[in-house]
GROMACS .gro file of N, CA and C in nm:
model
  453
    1UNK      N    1   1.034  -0.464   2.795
    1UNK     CA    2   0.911  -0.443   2.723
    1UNK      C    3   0.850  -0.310   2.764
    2UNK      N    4   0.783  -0.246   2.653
    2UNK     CA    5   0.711  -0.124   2.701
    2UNK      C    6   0.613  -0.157   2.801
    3UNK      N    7   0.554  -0.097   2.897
    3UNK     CA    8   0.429  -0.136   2.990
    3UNK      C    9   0.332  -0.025   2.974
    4UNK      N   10   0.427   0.105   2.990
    4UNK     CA   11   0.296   0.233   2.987
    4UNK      C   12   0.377   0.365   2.903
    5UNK      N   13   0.288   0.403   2.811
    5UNK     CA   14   0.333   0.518   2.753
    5UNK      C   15   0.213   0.638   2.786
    6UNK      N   16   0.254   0.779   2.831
    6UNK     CA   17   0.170   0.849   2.878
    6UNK      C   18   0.241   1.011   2.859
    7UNK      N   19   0.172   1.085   2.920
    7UNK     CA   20   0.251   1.236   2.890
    7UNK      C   21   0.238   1.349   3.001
    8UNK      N   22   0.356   1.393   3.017
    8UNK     CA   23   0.303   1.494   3.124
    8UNK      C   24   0.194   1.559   3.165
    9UNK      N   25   0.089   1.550   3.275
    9UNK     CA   26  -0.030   1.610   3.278
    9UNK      C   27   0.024   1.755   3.285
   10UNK      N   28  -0.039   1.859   3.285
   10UNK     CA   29  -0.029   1.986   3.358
   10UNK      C   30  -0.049   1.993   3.503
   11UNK      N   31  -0.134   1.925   3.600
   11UNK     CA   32  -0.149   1.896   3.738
   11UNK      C   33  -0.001   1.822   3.835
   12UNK      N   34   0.057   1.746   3.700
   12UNK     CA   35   0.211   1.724   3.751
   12UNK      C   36   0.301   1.800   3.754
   13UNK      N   37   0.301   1.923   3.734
   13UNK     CA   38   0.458   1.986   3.696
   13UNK      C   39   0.420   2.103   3.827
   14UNK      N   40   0.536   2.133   3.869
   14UNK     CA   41   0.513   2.210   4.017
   14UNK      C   42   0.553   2.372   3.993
   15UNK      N   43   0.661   2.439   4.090
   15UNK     CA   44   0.659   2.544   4.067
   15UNK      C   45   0.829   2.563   4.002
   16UNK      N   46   0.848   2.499   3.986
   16UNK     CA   47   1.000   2.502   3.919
   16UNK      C   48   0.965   2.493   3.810
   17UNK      N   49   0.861   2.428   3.746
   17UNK     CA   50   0.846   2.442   3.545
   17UNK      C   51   0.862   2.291   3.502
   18UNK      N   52   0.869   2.196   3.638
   18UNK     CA   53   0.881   2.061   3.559
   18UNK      C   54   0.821   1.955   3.617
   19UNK      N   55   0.821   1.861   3.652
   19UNK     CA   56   0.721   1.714   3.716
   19UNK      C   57   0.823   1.710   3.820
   20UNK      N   58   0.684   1.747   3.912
   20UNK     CA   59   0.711   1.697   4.054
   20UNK      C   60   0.719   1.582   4.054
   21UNK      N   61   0.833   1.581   4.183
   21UNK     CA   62   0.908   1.402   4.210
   21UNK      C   63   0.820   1.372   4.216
   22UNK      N   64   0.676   1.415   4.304
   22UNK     CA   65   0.573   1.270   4.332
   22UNK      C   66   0.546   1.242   4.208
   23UNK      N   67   0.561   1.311   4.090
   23UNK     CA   68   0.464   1.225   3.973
   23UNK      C   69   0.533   1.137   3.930
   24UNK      N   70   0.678   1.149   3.924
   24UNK     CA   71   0.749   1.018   3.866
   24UNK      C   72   0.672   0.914   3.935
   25UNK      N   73   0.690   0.913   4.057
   25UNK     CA   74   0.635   0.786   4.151
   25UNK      C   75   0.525   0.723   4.126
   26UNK      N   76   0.422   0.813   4.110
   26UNK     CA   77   0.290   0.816   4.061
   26UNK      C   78   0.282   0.740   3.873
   27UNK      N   79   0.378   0.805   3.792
   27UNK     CA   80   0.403   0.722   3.679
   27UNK      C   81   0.435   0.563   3.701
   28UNK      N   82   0.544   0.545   3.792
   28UNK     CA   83   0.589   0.408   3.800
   28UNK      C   84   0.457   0.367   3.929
   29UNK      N   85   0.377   0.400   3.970
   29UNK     CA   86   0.289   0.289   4.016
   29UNK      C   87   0.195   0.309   3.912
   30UNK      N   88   0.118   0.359   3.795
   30UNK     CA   89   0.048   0.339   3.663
   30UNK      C   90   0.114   0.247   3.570
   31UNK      N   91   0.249   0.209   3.583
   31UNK     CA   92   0.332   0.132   3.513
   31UNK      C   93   0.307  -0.033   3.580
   32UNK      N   94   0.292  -0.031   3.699
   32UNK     CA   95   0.235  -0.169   3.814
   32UNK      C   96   0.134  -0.218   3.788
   33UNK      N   97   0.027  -0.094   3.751
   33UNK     CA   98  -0.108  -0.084   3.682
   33UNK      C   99  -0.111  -0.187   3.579
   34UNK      N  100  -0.015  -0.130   3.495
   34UNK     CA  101  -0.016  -0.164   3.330
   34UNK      C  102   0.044  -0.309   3.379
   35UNK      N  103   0.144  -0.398   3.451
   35UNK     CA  104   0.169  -0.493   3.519
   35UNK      C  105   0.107  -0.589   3.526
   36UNK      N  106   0.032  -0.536   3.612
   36UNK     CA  107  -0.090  -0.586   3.684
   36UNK      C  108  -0.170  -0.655   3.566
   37UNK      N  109  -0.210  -0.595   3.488
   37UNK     CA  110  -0.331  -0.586   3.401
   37UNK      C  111  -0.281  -0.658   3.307
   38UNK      N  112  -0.142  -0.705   3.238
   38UNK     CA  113  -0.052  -0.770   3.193
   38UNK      C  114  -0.082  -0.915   3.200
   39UNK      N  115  -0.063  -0.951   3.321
   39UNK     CA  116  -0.068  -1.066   3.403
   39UNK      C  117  -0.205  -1.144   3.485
   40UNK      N  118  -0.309  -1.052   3.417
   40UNK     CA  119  -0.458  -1.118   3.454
   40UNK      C  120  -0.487  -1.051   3.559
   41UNK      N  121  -0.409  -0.948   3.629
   41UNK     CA  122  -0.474  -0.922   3.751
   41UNK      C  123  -0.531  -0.785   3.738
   42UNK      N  124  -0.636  -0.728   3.619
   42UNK     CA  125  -0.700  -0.638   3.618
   42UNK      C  126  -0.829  -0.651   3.731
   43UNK      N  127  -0.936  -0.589   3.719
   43UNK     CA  128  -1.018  -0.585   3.805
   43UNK      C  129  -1.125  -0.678   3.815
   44UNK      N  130  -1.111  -0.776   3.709
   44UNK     CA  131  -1.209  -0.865   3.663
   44UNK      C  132  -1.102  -0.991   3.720
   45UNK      N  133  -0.983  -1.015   3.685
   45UNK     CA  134  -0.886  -1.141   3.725
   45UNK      C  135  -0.853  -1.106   3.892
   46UNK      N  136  -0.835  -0.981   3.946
   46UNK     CA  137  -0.879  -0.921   4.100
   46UNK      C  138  -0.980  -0.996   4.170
   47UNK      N  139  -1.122  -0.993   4.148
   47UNK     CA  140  -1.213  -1.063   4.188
   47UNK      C  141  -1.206  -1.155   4.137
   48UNK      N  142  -1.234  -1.196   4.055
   48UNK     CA  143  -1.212  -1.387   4.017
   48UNK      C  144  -1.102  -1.432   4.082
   49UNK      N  145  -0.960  -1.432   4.113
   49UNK     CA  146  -0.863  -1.503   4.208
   49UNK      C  147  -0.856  -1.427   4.338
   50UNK      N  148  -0.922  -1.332   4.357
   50UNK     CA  149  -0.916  -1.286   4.526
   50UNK      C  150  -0.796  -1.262   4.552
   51UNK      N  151  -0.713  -1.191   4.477
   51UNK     CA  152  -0.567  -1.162   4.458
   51UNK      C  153  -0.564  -1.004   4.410
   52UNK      N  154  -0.429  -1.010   4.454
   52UNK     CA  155  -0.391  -0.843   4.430
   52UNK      C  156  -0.256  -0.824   4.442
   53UNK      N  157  -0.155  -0.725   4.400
   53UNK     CA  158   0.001  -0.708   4.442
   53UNK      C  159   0.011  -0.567   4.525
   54UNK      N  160   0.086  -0.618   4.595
   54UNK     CA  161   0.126  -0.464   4.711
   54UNK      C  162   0.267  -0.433   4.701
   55UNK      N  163   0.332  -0.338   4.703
   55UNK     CA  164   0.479  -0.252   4.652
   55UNK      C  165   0.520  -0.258   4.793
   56UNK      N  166   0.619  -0.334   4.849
   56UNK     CA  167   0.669  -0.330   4.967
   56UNK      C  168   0.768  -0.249   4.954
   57UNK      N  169   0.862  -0.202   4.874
   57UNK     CA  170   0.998  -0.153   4.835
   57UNK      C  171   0.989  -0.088   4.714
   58UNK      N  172   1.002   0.063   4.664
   58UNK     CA  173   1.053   0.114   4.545
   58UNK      C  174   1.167   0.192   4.612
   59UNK      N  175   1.258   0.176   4.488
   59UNK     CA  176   1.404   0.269   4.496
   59UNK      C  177   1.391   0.341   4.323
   60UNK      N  178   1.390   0.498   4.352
   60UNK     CA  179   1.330   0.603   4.253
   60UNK      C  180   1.476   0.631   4.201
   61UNK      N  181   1.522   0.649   4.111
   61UNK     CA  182   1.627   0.736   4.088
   61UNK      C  183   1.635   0.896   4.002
   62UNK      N  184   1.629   0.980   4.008
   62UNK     CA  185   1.585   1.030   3.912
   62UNK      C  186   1.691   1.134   3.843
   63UNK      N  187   1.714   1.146   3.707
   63UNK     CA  188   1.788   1.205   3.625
   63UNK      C  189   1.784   1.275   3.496
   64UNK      N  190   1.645   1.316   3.492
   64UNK     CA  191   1.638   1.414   3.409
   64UNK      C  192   1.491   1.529   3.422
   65UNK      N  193   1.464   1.644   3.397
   65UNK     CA  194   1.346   1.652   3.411
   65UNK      C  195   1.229   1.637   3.298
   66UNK      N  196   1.165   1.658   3.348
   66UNK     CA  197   0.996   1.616   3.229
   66UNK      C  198   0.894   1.759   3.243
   67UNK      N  199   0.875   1.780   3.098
   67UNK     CA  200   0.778   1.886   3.100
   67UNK      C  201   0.642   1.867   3.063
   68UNK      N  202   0.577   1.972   3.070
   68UNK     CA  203   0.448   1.957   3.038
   68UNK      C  204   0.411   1.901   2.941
   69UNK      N  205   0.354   1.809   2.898
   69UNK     CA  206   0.294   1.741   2.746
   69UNK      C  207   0.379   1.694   2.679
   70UNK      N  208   0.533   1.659   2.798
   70UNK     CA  209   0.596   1.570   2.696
   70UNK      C  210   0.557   1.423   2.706
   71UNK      N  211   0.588   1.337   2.599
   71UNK     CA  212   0.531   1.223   2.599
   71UNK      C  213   0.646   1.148   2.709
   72UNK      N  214   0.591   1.041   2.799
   72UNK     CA  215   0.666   0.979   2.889
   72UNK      C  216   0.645   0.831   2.799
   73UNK      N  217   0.753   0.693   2.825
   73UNK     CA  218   0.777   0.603   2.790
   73UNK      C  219   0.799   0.486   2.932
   74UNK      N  220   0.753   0.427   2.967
   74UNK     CA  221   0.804   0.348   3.073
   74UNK      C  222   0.815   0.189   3.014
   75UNK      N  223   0.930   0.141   3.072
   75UNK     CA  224   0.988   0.007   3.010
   75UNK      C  225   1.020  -0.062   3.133
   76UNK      N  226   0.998  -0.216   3.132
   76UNK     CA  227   1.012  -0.262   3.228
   76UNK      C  228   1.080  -0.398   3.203
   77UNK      N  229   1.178  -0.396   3.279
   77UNK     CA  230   1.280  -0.543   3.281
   77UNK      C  231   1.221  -0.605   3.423
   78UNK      N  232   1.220  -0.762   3.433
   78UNK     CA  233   1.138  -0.810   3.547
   78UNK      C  234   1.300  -0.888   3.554
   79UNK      N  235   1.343  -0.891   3.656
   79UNK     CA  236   1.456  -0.870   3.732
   79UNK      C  237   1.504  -1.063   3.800
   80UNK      N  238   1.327  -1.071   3.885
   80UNK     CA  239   1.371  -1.162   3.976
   80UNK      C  240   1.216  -1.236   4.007
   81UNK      N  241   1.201  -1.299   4.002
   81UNK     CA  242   1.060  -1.344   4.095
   81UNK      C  243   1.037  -1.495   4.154
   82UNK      N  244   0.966  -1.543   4.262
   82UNK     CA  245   0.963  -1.633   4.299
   82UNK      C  246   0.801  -1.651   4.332
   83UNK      N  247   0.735  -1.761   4.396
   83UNK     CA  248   0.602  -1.771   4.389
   83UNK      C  249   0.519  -1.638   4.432
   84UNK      N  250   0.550  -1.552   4.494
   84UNK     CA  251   0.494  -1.436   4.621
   84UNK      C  252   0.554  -1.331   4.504
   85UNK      N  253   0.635  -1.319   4.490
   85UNK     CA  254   0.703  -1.187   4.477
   85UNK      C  255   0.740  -1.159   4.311
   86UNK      N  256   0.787  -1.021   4.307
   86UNK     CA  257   0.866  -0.993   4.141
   86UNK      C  258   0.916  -0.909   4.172
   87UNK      N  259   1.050  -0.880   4.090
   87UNK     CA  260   1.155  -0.788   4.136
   87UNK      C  261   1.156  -0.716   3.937
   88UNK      N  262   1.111  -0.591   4.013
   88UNK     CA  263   1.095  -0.532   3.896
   88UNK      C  264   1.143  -0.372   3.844
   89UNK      N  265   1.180  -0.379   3.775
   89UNK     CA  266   1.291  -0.246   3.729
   89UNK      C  267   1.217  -0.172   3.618
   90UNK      N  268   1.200  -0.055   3.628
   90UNK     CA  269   1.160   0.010   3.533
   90UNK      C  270   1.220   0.139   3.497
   91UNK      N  271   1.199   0.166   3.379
   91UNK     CA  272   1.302   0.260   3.306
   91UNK      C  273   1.190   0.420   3.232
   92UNK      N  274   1.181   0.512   3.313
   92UNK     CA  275   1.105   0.571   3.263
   92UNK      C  276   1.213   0.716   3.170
   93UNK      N  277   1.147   0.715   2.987
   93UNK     CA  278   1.203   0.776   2.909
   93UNK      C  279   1.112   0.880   2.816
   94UNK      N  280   1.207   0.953   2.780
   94UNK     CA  281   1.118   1.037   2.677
   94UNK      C  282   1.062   1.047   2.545
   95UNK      N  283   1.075   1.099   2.488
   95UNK     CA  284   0.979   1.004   2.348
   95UNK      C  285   1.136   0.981   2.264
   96UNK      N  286   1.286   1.089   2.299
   96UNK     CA  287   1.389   1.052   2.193
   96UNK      C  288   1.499   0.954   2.285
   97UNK      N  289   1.401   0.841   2.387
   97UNK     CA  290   1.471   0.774   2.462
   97UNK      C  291   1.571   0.804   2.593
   98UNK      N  292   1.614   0.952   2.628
   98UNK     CA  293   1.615   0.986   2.694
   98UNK      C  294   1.629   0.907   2.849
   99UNK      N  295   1.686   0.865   2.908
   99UNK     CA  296   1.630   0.839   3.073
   99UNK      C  297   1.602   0.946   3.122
  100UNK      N  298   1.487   0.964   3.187
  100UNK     CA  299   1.451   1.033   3.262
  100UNK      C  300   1.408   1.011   3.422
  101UNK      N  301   1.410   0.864   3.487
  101UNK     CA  302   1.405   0.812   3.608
  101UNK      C  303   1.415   0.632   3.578
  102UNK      N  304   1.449   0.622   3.740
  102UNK     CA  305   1.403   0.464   3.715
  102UNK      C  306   1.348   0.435   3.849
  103UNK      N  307   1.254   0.352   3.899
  103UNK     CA  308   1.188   0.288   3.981
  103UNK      C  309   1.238   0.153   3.989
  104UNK      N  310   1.295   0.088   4.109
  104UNK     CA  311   1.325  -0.097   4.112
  104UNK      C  312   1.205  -0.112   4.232
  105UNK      N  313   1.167  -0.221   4.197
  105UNK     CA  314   1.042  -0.200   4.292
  105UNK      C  315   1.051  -0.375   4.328
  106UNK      N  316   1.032  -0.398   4.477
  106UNK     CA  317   0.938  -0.521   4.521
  106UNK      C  318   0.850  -0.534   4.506
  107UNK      N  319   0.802  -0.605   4.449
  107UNK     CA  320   0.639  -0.652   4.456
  107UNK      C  321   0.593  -0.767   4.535
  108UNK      N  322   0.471  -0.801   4.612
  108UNK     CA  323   0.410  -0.919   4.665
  108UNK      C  324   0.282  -0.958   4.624
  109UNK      N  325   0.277  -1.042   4.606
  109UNK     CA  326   0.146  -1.131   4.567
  109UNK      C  327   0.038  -1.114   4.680
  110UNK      N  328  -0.064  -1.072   4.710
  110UNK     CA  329  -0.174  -1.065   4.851
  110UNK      C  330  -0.269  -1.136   4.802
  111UNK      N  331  -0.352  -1.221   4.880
  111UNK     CA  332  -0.482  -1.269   4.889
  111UNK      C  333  -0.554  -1.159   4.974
  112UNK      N  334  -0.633  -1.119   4.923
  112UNK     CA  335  -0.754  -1.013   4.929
  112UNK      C  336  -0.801  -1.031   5.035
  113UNK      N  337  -0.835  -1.163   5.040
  113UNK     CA  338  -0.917  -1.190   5.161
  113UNK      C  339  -0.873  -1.151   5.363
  114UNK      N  340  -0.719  -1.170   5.303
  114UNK     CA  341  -0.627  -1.208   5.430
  114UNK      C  342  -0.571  -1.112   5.480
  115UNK      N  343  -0.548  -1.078   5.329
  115UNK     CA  344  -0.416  -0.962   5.341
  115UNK      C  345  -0.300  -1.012   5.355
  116UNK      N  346  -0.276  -1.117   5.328
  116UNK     CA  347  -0.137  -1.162   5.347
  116UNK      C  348  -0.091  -1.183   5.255
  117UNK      N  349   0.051  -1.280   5.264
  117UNK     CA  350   0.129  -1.253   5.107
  117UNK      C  351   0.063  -1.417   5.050
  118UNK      N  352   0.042  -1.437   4.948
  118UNK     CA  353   0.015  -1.593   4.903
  118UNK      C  354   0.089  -1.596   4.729
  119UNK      N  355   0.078  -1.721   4.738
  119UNK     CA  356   0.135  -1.763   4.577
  119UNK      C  357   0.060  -1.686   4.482
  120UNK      N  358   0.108  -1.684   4.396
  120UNK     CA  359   0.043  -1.623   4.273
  120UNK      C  360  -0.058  -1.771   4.192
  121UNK      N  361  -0.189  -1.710   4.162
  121UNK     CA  362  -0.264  -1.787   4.097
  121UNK      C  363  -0.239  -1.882   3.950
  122UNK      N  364  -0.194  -1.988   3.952
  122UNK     CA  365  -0.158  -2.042   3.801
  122UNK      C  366  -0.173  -1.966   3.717
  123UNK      N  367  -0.249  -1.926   3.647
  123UNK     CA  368  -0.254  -1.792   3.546
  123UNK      C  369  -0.186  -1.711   3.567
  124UNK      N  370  -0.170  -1.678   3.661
  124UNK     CA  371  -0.096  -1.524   3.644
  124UNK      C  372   0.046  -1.575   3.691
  125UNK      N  373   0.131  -1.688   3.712
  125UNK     CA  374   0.235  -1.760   3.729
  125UNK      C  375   0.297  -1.759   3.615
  126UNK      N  376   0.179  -1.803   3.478
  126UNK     CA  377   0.240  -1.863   3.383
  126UNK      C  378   0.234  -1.685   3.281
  127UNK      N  379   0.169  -1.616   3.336
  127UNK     CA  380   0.184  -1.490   3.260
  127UNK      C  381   0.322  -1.425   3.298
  128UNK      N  382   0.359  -1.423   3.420
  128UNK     CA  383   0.475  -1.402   3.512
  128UNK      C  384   0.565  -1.444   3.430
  129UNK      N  385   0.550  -1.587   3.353
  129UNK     CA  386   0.697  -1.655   3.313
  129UNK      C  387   0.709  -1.611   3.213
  130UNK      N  388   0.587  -1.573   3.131
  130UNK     CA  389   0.636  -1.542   2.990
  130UNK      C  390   0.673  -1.407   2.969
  131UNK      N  391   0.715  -1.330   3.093
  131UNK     CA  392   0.785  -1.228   3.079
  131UNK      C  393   0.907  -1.219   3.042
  132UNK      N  394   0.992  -1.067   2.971
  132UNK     CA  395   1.122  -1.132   2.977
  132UNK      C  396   1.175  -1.071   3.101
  133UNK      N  397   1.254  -1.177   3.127
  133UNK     CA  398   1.337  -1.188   3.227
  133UNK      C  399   1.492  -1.125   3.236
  134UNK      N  400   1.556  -1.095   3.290
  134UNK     CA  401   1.697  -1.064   3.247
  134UNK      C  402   1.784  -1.100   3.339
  135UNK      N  403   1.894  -1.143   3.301
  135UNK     CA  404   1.898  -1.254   3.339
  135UNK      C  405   2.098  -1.183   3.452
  136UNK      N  406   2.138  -1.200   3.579
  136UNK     CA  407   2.149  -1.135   3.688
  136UNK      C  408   2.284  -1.038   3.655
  137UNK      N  409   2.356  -1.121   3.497
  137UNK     CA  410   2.427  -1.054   3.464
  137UNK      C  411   2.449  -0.929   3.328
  138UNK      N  412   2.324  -0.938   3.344
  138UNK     CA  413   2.264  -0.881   3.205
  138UNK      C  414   2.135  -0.710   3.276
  139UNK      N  415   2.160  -0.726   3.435
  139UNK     CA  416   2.076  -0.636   3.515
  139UNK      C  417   2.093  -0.469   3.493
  140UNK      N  418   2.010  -0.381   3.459
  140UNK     CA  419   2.061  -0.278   3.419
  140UNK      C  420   2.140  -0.208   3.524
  141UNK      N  421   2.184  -0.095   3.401
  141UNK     CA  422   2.332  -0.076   3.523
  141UNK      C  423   2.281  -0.009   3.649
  142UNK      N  424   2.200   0.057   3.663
  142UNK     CA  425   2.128   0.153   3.808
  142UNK      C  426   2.078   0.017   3.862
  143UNK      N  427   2.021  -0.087   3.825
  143UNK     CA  428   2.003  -0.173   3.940
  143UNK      C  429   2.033  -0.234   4.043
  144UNK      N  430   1.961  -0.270   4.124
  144UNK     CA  431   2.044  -0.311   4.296
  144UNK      C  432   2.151  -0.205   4.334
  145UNK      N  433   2.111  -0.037   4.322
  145UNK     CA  434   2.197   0.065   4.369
  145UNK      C  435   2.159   0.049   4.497
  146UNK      N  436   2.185   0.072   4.628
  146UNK     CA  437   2.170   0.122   4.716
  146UNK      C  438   2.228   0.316   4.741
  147UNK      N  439   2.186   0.309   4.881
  147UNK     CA  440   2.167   0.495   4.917
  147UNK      C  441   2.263   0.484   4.989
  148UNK      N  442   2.378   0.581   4.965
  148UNK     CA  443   2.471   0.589   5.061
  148UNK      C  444   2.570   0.725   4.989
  149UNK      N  445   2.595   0.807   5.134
  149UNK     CA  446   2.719   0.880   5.121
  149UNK      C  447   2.833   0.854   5.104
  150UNK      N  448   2.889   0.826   4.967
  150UNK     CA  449   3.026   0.754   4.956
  150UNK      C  450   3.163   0.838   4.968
  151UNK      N  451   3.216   0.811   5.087
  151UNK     CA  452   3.359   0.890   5.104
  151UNK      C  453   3.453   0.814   5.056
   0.00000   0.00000   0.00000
């Protein structure tokens, strides 16, 4: 599903002529945003369940560059999740589909109060489910890459 569509700022692009790595990063946590806000946990469902999600793990990949004022596309396949957590993959593209990066990210469920990890609030459980899911053999192909020098 789409989550966030947005466009190169001018404050993102560095001295090479294109978007600095941090902004991809910065795109895929506005994409968590859009997530977030998905699933009841905007700033109003934040304070009302005393809940929040924290990014323990992103793995960035990146493969193409992005220019100024081009339009960005971010798509997100939800991978994996259990009461605490979501395993979530996102696909960031250009407006003619393009890949241009991907982000797989951990997510955790926090109680505000604690800071610790807790279940996700019924509501936002059942928003969780009605995501689509994909299902472990159906995972896009950059997913579950690991980093390694392969000889």
């Amino acid at each position: 599903m789409i989550i966030l569509q947005s466009r190169v700022a001018s404050e993102w692009v560095d001295y090479n002529g294109h978007m600095n790595d941090a902004e991809y990063a910065r795109v895929f946590s506005l994409a968590v945003e859009e997530l977030m806000e998905h699933i009841g946990l905007d700033s109003a469902g934040r304070a009302r369940y005393g809940y929040t999600i924290y990014t323990l793990e992103t793995h960035l990949c990146y493969r193409r560059e992005a220019h100024e004022g081009q339009p960005l596309c971010v798509e997100l396949t939800l991978l994996d999740h259990d009461t605490k957590r979501l395993h979530a993959f996102f696909k960031l593209q250009d407006e003619t589909g393009n890949l241009l990066a991907t982000s797989e990210q951990m997510l955790m469920g926090i109680d505000i109060d604690t800071t610790r990890p807790a279940p996700f609030p019924a509501p936002v459980e059942e928003a969780i489910a009605a995501l689509p899911q994909a299902e472990p053999s159906a995972w896009p192909e950059l997913a579950g890459r690991t980093i390694a020098i392969r000889r």
